[in-house]
Amino acid sequence: MTLDEAWRILQEKQFKRTKNRDTILQFFSENDRYLTALEVKNFMEEDNPGISFDTIYRNLSTFSDLGILEETDLNGDRHFRMQCDPGVHHHHFICTACGKTRSISHCPMEMITVNLPDYEVEGHKFEIYGKCPLCVAK
Amino acid sequence: MTLDEAWRILQEKQFKRTKNRDTILQFFSENDRYLTALEVKNFMEEDNPGISFDTIYRNLSTFSDLGILEETDLNGDRHFRMQCDPGVHHHHFICTACGKTRSISHCPMEMITVNLPDYEVEGHKFEIYGKCPLCVAK
DNA sequence: CGAGTGAATCGTAATGATTCCTGTTTCAGG
DNA sequence: CCTGAAACAGGAATCATTACGATTCACTCG
């Protein structure tokens, strides 16, 4: 997702355009991988030393709710990345060394829900972990 | 997995037979679902009020390492359940209401790794969330 | 069977991520 | 430019999890 698309969504929902939101989105648009709140904070402190975790988490949650960011739990910590393909269902390979991701378009759900009659499926999680070609080379 | 199988593994690896480990395994063998450390602690306090979290987590981690328990992160918290089919790769449907699980034998990995040449796959996570037939009925 | 040894445990303190609270600042609209 | 609502800063609180020194326990061997 581009910065413009993100801001279009935010303004449509009446969210204000603030410096902090700009900086956060900027950071995500430059980093094509899952990031933690701490990484975001470290980046933001460069030009806003007093930034608070409250601000970070509030905005990350907002962005996640609006579908601007994708969110996942890795080792019990929340991680966020720019929504890579809005509206298109997909999964990720996640590099455990550098954090970079690769989209996986195949989703196993259709094949499986057939075998779950009477079950009410609400969601699912499918992620593949390993080393990307670049990190394998090292 | 049965209690006997679990103890066979533990004794093979020279782990001592303690009251706490007995109680923990007992609890898991009676509850066919993912449990938190807190749930385990609450159960154990009935006959051991002074039980410490250190003991709980240490043993849960040990059991998980030995393949006696299966472990997963749900909403950022560690959850454990008795290994249901040792040695046989499978996934789970997890009921978000009662926590009960149902094994899913189908695994989408073969189909996908083909499309990840040069990637080094270390692991994957596939879980389905929703309501089981019993909880749907309510 | 009873002492010795290292594993296991207890009790509590520390940690790290996340959330909450309160007063202050900033944004957008009139 | 003024104003109310949204957003923010700073710090305290919470929750799960881990760490640690002191103590107890399970098993071994004499």
CSV table of C-alpha atoms (C1' of nucleotides) in Angstrom, one decimal:
chain,number,residue,atom,x,y,z
A,1,MET,CA,0.0,0.0,0.0
A,2,THR,CA,1.2,3.5,-0.8
A,3,LEU,CA,1.3,6.4,1.6
A,4,ASP,CA,-1.4,8.1,-0.5
A,5,GLU,CA,-3.7,5.2,-0.2
A,6,ALA,CA,-3.1,5.0,3.6
A,7,TRP,CA,-3.9,8.7,4.0
A,8,ARG,CA,-7.0,8.5,1.8
A,9,ILE,CA,-8.3,5.8,4.2
A,10,LEU,CA,-7.4,7.8,7.3
A,11,GLN,CA,-9.0,11.0,6.0
A,12,GLU,CA,-12.1,9.2,4.9
A,13,LYS,CA,-12.5,8.0,8.5
A,14,GLN,CA,-11.9,11.5,9.8
A,15,PHE,CA,-8.5,10.8,11.4
A,16,LYS,CA,-6.3,13.9,11.7
A,17,ARG,CA,-3.1,14.3,9.8
A,18,THR,CA,-0.3,14.5,12.4
A,19,LYS,CA,3.4,14.5,12.2
A,20,ASN,CA,3.6,11.2,14.2
A,21,ARG,CA,1.3,9.4,11.9
A,22,ASP,CA,3.2,10.6,8.9
A,23,THR,CA,6.5,9.4,10.4
A,24,ILE,CA,5.1,6.0,11.3
A,25,LEU,CA,3.7,5.4,7.8
A,26,GLN,CA,6.9,6.7,6.3
A,27,PHE,CA,8.9,4.1,8.2
A,28,PHE,CA,6.6,1.3,7.2
A,29,SER,CA,6.6,2.2,3.5
A,30,GLU,CA,10.4,2.1,3.6
A,31,ASN,CA,10.6,-1.3,5.3
A,32,ASP,CA,9.1,-4.2,3.6
A,33,ARG,CA,9.0,-6.5,6.7
A,34,TYR,CA,7.4,-7.0,10.1
A,35,LEU,CA,8.5,-4.4,12.6
A,36,THR,CA,8.0,-4.1,16.4
A,37,ALA,CA,6.7,-1.1,18.3
A,38,LEU,CA,10.3,-0.7,19.6
A,39,GLU,CA,11.8,-0.5,16.2
A,40,VAL,CA,9.2,2.1,15.3
A,41,LYS,CA,10.0,4.1,18.4
A,42,ASN,CA,13.7,4.0,17.8
A,43,PHE,CA,13.2,5.4,14.3
A,44,MET,CA,10.8,8.1,15.5
A,45,GLU,CA,13.1,9.3,18.3
A,46,GLU,CA,15.5,10.7,15.7
A,47,ASP,CA,13.3,13.7,15.2
A,48,ASN,CA,11.0,13.3,18.1
A,49,PRO,CA,13.0,12.3,21.2
A,50,GLY,CA,10.0,12.4,23.5
A,51,ILE,CA,7.7,10.0,21.6
A,52,SER,CA,5.7,7.8,23.9
A,53,PHE,CA,4.8,4.1,23.5
A,54,ASP,CA,1.2,5.1,24.0
A,55,THR,CA,1.3,7.1,20.8
A,56,ILE,CA,3.0,4.3,18.9
A,57,TYR,CA,0.7,1.5,20.0
A,58,ARG,CA,-2.5,3.6,19.6
A,59,ASN,CA,-1.6,4.4,16.0
A,60,LEU,CA,-0.4,1.0,15.2
A,61,SER,CA,-3.6,-0.5,16.4
A,62,THR,CA,-5.6,2.1,14.5
A,63,PHE,CA,-3.7,1.4,11.3
A,64,SER,CA,-4.2,-2.3,11.8
A,65,ASP,CA,-7.9,-1.9,12.4
A,66,LEU,CA,-8.2,0.1,9.2
A,67,GLY,CA,-6.3,-2.5,7.2
A,68,ILE,CA,-3.4,-0.2,6.5
A,69,LEU,CA,-1.1,-2.4,8.4
A,70,GLU,CA,-1.0,-6.2,8.8
A,71,GLU,CA,-0.4,-7.5,12.2
A,72,THR,CA,1.0,-10.8,13.6
A,73,ASP,CA,2.4,-12.3,16.8
A,74,LEU,CA,5.9,-13.5,16.5
A,75,ASN,CA,7.3,-15.1,19.7
A,76,GLY,CA,4.7,-13.4,21.7
A,77,ASP,CA,5.4,-9.9,20.4
A,78,ARG,CA,3.2,-7.8,18.2
A,79,HIS,CA,4.7,-7.2,14.8
A,80,PHE,CA,3.3,-4.9,12.0
A,81,ARG,CA,4.0,-4.4,8.3
A,82,MET,CA,2.5,-2.4,5.6
A,83,GLN,CA,-0.5,-4.1,4.1
A,84,CYS,CA,1.1,-5.5,0.9
A,85,ASP,CA,-2.0,-6.3,-1.2
A,86,PRO,CA,-5.1,-4.7,0.2
A,87,GLY,CA,-8.2,-6.7,-0.1
A,88,VAL,CA,-6.4,-9.7,-1.5
A,89,HIS,CA,-6.2,-12.7,0.9
A,90,HIS,CA,-2.7,-14.0,1.2
A,91,HIS,CA,-0.1,-15.4,3.7
A,92,HIS,CA,3.6,-14.9,4.3
A,93,PHE,CA,6.9,-16.5,4.4
A,94,ILE,CA,8.9,-14.7,7.1
A,95,CYS,CA,12.7,-14.7,7.2
A,96,THR,CA,13.8,-15.4,10.7
A,97,ALA,CA,17.1,-13.7,10.0
A,98,CYS,CA,16.3,-10.4,8.4
A,99,GLY,CA,12.6,-10.3,8.9
A,100,LYS,CA,11.7,-9.8,5.2
A,101,THR,CA,8.6,-11.4,3.9
A,102,ARG,CA,7.3,-13.0,0.7
A,103,SER,CA,3.7,-13.3,-0.2
A,104,ILE,CA,2.1,-16.7,-0.5
A,105,SER,CA,-1.0,-16.6,-2.6
A,106,HIS,CA,-2.1,-20.2,-2.0
A,107,CYS,CA,-4.5,-20.5,0.9
A,108,PRO,CA,-5.4,-24.0,2.2
A,109,MET,CA,-8.7,-23.1,3.7
A,110,GLU,CA,-11.2,-24.1,1.0
A,111,MET,CA,-9.8,-27.6,1.0
A,112,ILE,CA,-10.2,-27.9,4.7
A,113,THR,CA,-13.4,-26.3,5.7
A,114,VAL,CA,-15.2,-28.9,3.7
A,115,ASN,CA,-14.1,-31.3,6.4
A,116,LEU,CA,-15.4,-29.2,9.2
A,117,PRO,CA,-19.2,-29.4,9.0
A,118,ASP,CA,-21.0,-27.8,11.9
A,119,TYR,CA,-17.9,-25.8,12.7
A,120,GLU,CA,-18.1,-22.0,12.5
A,121,VAL,CA,-14.8,-20.8,11.1
A,122,GLU,CA,-13.8,-17.3,12.2
A,123,GLY,CA,-10.3,-17.0,11.0
A,124,HIS,CA,-7.0,-18.8,10.5
A,125,LYS,CA,-3.3,-18.2,10.6
A,126,PHE,CA,-0.8,-19.6,8.2
A,127,GLU,CA,2.9,-18.5,8.2
A,128,ILE,CA,6.1,-20.1,7.0
A,129,TYR,CA,9.3,-19.4,8.7
A,130,GLY,CA,12.9,-19.8,7.5
A,131,LYS,CA,15.7,-18.1,5.7
A,132,CYS,CA,15.3,-16.1,2.5
A,133,PRO,CA,17.7,-16.6,-0.4
A,134,LEU,CA,19.8,-13.6,0.6
A,135,CYS,CA,20.2,-14.8,4.2
A,136,VAL,CA,20.9,-18.4,3.1
A,137,ALA,CA,23.8,-17.2,1.0
A,138,LYS,CA,25.5,-15.7,4.1
B,1,MET,CA,-0.2,-39.2,24.6
B,2,THR,CA,-0.7,-41.1,27.8
B,3,LEU,CA,0.8,-40.5,31.2
B,4,ASP,CA,2.9,-43.6,30.9
B,5,GLU,CA,4.3,-42.5,27.5
B,6,ALA,CA,5.2,-39.1,28.9
B,7,TRP,CA,7.0,-40.6,31.9
B,8,ARG,CA,8.8,-43.1,29.8
B,9,ILE,CA,10.3,-40.2,27.8
B,10,LEU,CA,11.1,-38.2,30.9
B,11,GLN,CA,12.9,-41.1,32.6
B,12,GLU,CA,14.7,-42.0,29.5
B,13,LYS,CA,16.1,-38.4,29.6
B,14,GLN,CA,17.0,-38.7,33.3
B,15,PHE,CA,14.4,-36.3,34.6
B,16,LYS,CA,13.3,-36.9,38.1
B,17,ARG,CA,9.8,-38.1,39.0
B,18,THR,CA,8.4,-35.2,41.1
B,19,LYS,CA,5.0,-34.5,42.5
B,20,ASN,CA,4.7,-31.3,40.5
B,21,ARG,CA,5.4,-32.9,37.2
B,22,ASP,CA,2.9,-35.6,38.0
B,23,THR,CA,0.3,-33.1,38.8
B,24,ILE,CA,1.0,-31.0,35.7
B,25,LEU,CA,0.8,-34.0,33.4
B,26,GLN,CA,-2.3,-35.2,35.2
B,27,PHE,CA,-4.0,-31.9,34.4
B,28,PHE,CA,-3.1,-32.0,30.8
B,29,SER,CA,-4.2,-35.6,30.3
B,30,GLU,CA,-7.6,-34.6,31.7
B,31,ASN,CA,-8.0,-31.5,29.5
B,32,ASP,CA,-8.1,-32.0,25.8
B,33,ARG,CA,-7.3,-28.4,24.9
B,34,TYR,CA,-4.8,-25.6,25.0
B,35,LEU,CA,-4.1,-24.3,28.6
B,36,THR,CA,-2.2,-21.3,29.9
B,37,ALA,CA,0.4,-21.3,32.7
B,38,LEU,CA,-2.1,-19.6,34.9
B,39,GLU,CA,-4.7,-22.3,34.4
B,40,VAL,CA,-2.1,-24.9,35.3
B,41,LYS,CA,-1.2,-22.9,38.4
B,42,ASN,CA,-4.7,-22.5,39.6
B,43,PHE,CA,-5.2,-26.3,39.3
B,44,MET,CA,-2.0,-27.0,41.1
B,45,GLU,CA,-2.7,-24.7,44.0
B,46,GLU,CA,-5.4,-27.0,45.2
B,47,ASP,CA,-2.9,-29.3,46.8
B,48,ASN,CA,0.2,-27.2,46.6
B,49,PRO,CA,-0.6,-23.6,47.5
B,50,GLY,CA,2.9,-22.3,47.3
B,51,ILE,CA,3.6,-23.5,43.7
B,52,SER,CA,5.7,-21.0,41.8
B,53,PHE,CA,5.5,-19.8,38.3
B,54,ASP,CA,9.1,-20.6,37.8
B,55,THR,CA,8.3,-24.3,38.4
B,56,ILE,CA,5.3,-24.2,36.1
B,57,TYR,CA,7.1,-22.5,33.2
B,58,ARG,CA,10.3,-24.6,33.6
B,59,ASN,CA,8.3,-27.8,33.4
B,60,LEU,CA,6.0,-26.7,30.6
B,61,SER,CA,9.1,-25.7,28.5
B,62,THR,CA,10.8,-29.0,29.3
B,63,PHE,CA,7.7,-31.0,28.3
B,64,SER,CA,7.4,-28.9,25.2
B,65,ASP,CA,11.0,-29.5,24.2
B,66,LEU,CA,10.6,-33.2,24.7
B,67,GLY,CA,7.5,-33.4,22.5
B,68,ILE,CA,5.2,-34.3,25.4
B,69,LEU,CA,3.3,-31.1,25.1
B,70,GLU,CA,2.4,-29.0,22.0
B,71,GLU,CA,2.8,-25.3,22.3
B,72,THR,CA,1.4,-22.3,20.6
B,73,ASP,CA,0.9,-18.5,21.0
B,74,LEU,CA,-2.7,-17.3,21.2
B,75,ASN,CA,-3.1,-13.6,21.5
B,76,GLY,CA,0.5,-13.3,22.7
B,77,ASP,CA,0.2,-15.8,25.5
B,78,ARG,CA,1.8,-19.2,25.6
B,79,HIS,CA,-0.6,-22.1,25.5
B,80,PHE,CA,0.1,-25.8,25.9
B,81,ARG,CA,-1.8,-29.0,25.4
B,82,MET,CA,-1.0,-32.7,25.5
B,83,GLN,CA,0.7,-33.9,22.3
B,84,CYS,CA,-2.2,-35.6,20.7
B,85,ASP,CA,-0.5,-37.7,18.0
B,86,PRO,CA,3.2,-38.0,18.7
B,87,GLY,CA,5.4,-38.1,15.6
B,88,VAL,CA,2.5,-37.4,13.2
B,89,HIS,CA,2.5,-34.0,11.7
B,90,HIS,CA,-0.8,-32.2,12.0
B,91,HIS,CA,-2.5,-28.9,12.7
B,92,HIS,CA,-5.5,-27.7,14.8
B,93,PHE,CA,-8.8,-26.1,14.7
B,94,ILE,CA,-9.1,-24.2,18.0
B,95,CYS,CA,-12.4,-23.2,19.5
B,96,THR,CA,-12.3,-19.6,20.6
B,97,ALA,CA,-15.1,-20.2,23.0
B,98,CYS,CA,-14.2,-23.4,24.9
B,99,GLY,CA,-10.6,-23.9,23.8
B,100,LYS,CA,-11.2,-27.4,22.6
B,101,THR,CA,-9.2,-28.5,19.5
B,102,ARG,CA,-9.7,-30.8,16.6
B,103,SER,CA,-6.9,-32.2,14.6
B,104,ILE,CA,-6.4,-31.2,10.9
B,105,SER,CA,-4.4,-33.8,9.1
B,106,HIS,CA,-4.1,-31.9,5.9
B,107,CYS,CA,-0.9,-29.9,5.7
B,108,PRO,CA,-0.4,-27.3,2.9
B,109,MET,CA,3.3,-27.3,3.0
B,110,GLU,CA,4.3,-29.7,0.1
B,111,MET,CA,2.2,-27.7,-2.3
B,112,ILE,CA,3.9,-24.5,-1.3
B,113,THR,CA,7.6,-25.2,-0.8
B,114,VAL,CA,7.8,-26.1,-4.5
B,115,ASN,CA,7.3,-22.4,-5.1
B,116,LEU,CA,10.0,-21.3,-2.7
B,117,PRO,CA,13.2,-22.4,-4.4
B,118,ASP,CA,16.4,-21.1,-2.7
B,119,TYR,CA,14.4,-20.5,0.5
B,120,GLU,CA,15.3,-22.5,3.5
B,121,VAL,CA,12.1,-23.5,5.3
B,122,GLU,CA,12.5,-24.0,9.1
B,123,GLY,CA,8.9,-24.3,10.2
B,124,HIS,CA,5.4,-23.1,9.8
B,125,LYS,CA,2.3,-22.4,11.7
B,126,PHE,CA,-1.2,-23.2,10.5
B,127,GLU,CA,-4.2,-22.9,12.8
B,128,ILE,CA,-7.9,-22.4,12.3
B,129,TYR,CA,-10.0,-20.5,14.8
B,130,GLY,CA,-13.8,-20.5,15.3
B,131,LYS,CA,-16.6,-22.2,17.2
B,132,CYS,CA,-16.9,-25.9,17.6
B,133,PRO,CA,-20.3,-27.6,17.0
B,134,LEU,CA,-21.1,-27.6,20.7
B,135,CYS,CA,-20.4,-23.9,21.2
B,136,VAL,CA,-22.2,-23.1,18.0
B,137,ALA,CA,-25.3,-24.7,19.4
B,138,LYS,CA,-25.3,-22.4,22.4
C,1,DC,C1',19.0,-47.9,55.1
C,2,DG,C1',21.1,-43.2,55.4
C,3,DA,C1',24.2,-39.7,53.7
C,4,DG,C1',25.7,-37.1,49.6
C,5,DT,C1',24.9,-34.7,45.3
C,6,DG,C1',22.8,-32.3,41.8
C,7,DA,C1',18.2,-31.5,40.2
C,8,DA,C1',14.0,-29.4,41.3
C,9,DT,C1',11.5,-26.2,43.9
C,10,DC,C1',10.1,-21.9,46.5
C,11,DG,C1',9.6,-17.2,47.2
C,12,DT,C1',10.3,-13.2,45.5
C,13,DA,C1',12.3,-9.8,42.6
C,14,DA,C1',13.3,-8.3,37.9
C,15,DT,C1',12.2,-7.8,33.2
C,16,DG,C1',9.9,-6.5,28.9
C,17,DA,C1',6.0,-5.6,26.3
C,18,DT,C1',1.8,-3.4,26.4
C,19,DT,C1',-1.9,-0.5,28.4
C,20,DC,C1',-3.8,3.1,31.3
C,21,DC,C1',-4.1,7.8,33.2
C,22,DT,C1',-3.9,12.8,33.4
C,23,DG,C1',-2.7,17.1,32.0
C,24,DT,C1',-1.2,19.5,27.7
C,25,DT,C1',-0.7,20.4,22.8
C,26,DT,C1',-2.2,20.2,18.1
C,27,DC,C1',-5.3,19.8,14.3
C,28,DA,C1',-9.3,21.1,11.4
C,29,DG,C1',-13.3,23.8,10.7
C,30,DG,C1',-16.0,27.9,11.3
D,1,DC,C1',-7.9,33.5,14.9
D,2,DC,C1',-10.9,30.5,18.2
D,3,DT,C1',-12.6,26.4,19.8
D,4,DG,C1',-13.7,21.6,20.8
D,5,DA,C1',-12.2,17.2,19.9
D,6,DA,C1',-8.5,14.4,18.8
D,7,DA,C1',-3.8,13.3,19.6
D,8,DC,C1',0.1,13.4,22.4
D,9,DA,C1',3.8,13.2,26.4
D,10,DG,C1',5.3,11.5,30.5
D,11,DG,C1',5.0,8.4,33.7
D,12,DA,C1',2.8,4.9,36.4
D,13,DA,C1',0.4,0.4,36.2
D,14,DT,C1',-0.4,-4.2,34.6
D,15,DC,C1',0.4,-8.7,32.8
D,16,DA,C1',3.0,-12.6,31.3
D,17,DT,C1',7.3,-14.5,31.7
D,18,DT,C1',12.0,-15.1,33.4
D,19,DA,C1',15.8,-14.9,36.7
D,20,DC,C1',18.0,-15.9,41.1
D,21,DG,C1',19.6,-17.2,45.8
D,22,DA,C1',18.3,-20.2,49.2
D,23,DT,C1',16.2,-24.5,50.4
D,24,DT,C1',14.3,-29.1,49.7
D,25,DC,C1',13.8,-33.4,47.4
D,26,DA,C1',14.8,-37.6,44.4
D,27,DC,C1',17.8,-40.9,43.3
D,28,DT,C1',22.5,-43.2,43.8
D,29,DC,C1',25.8,-45.6,46.1
D,30,DG,C1',28.0,-47.3,49.9
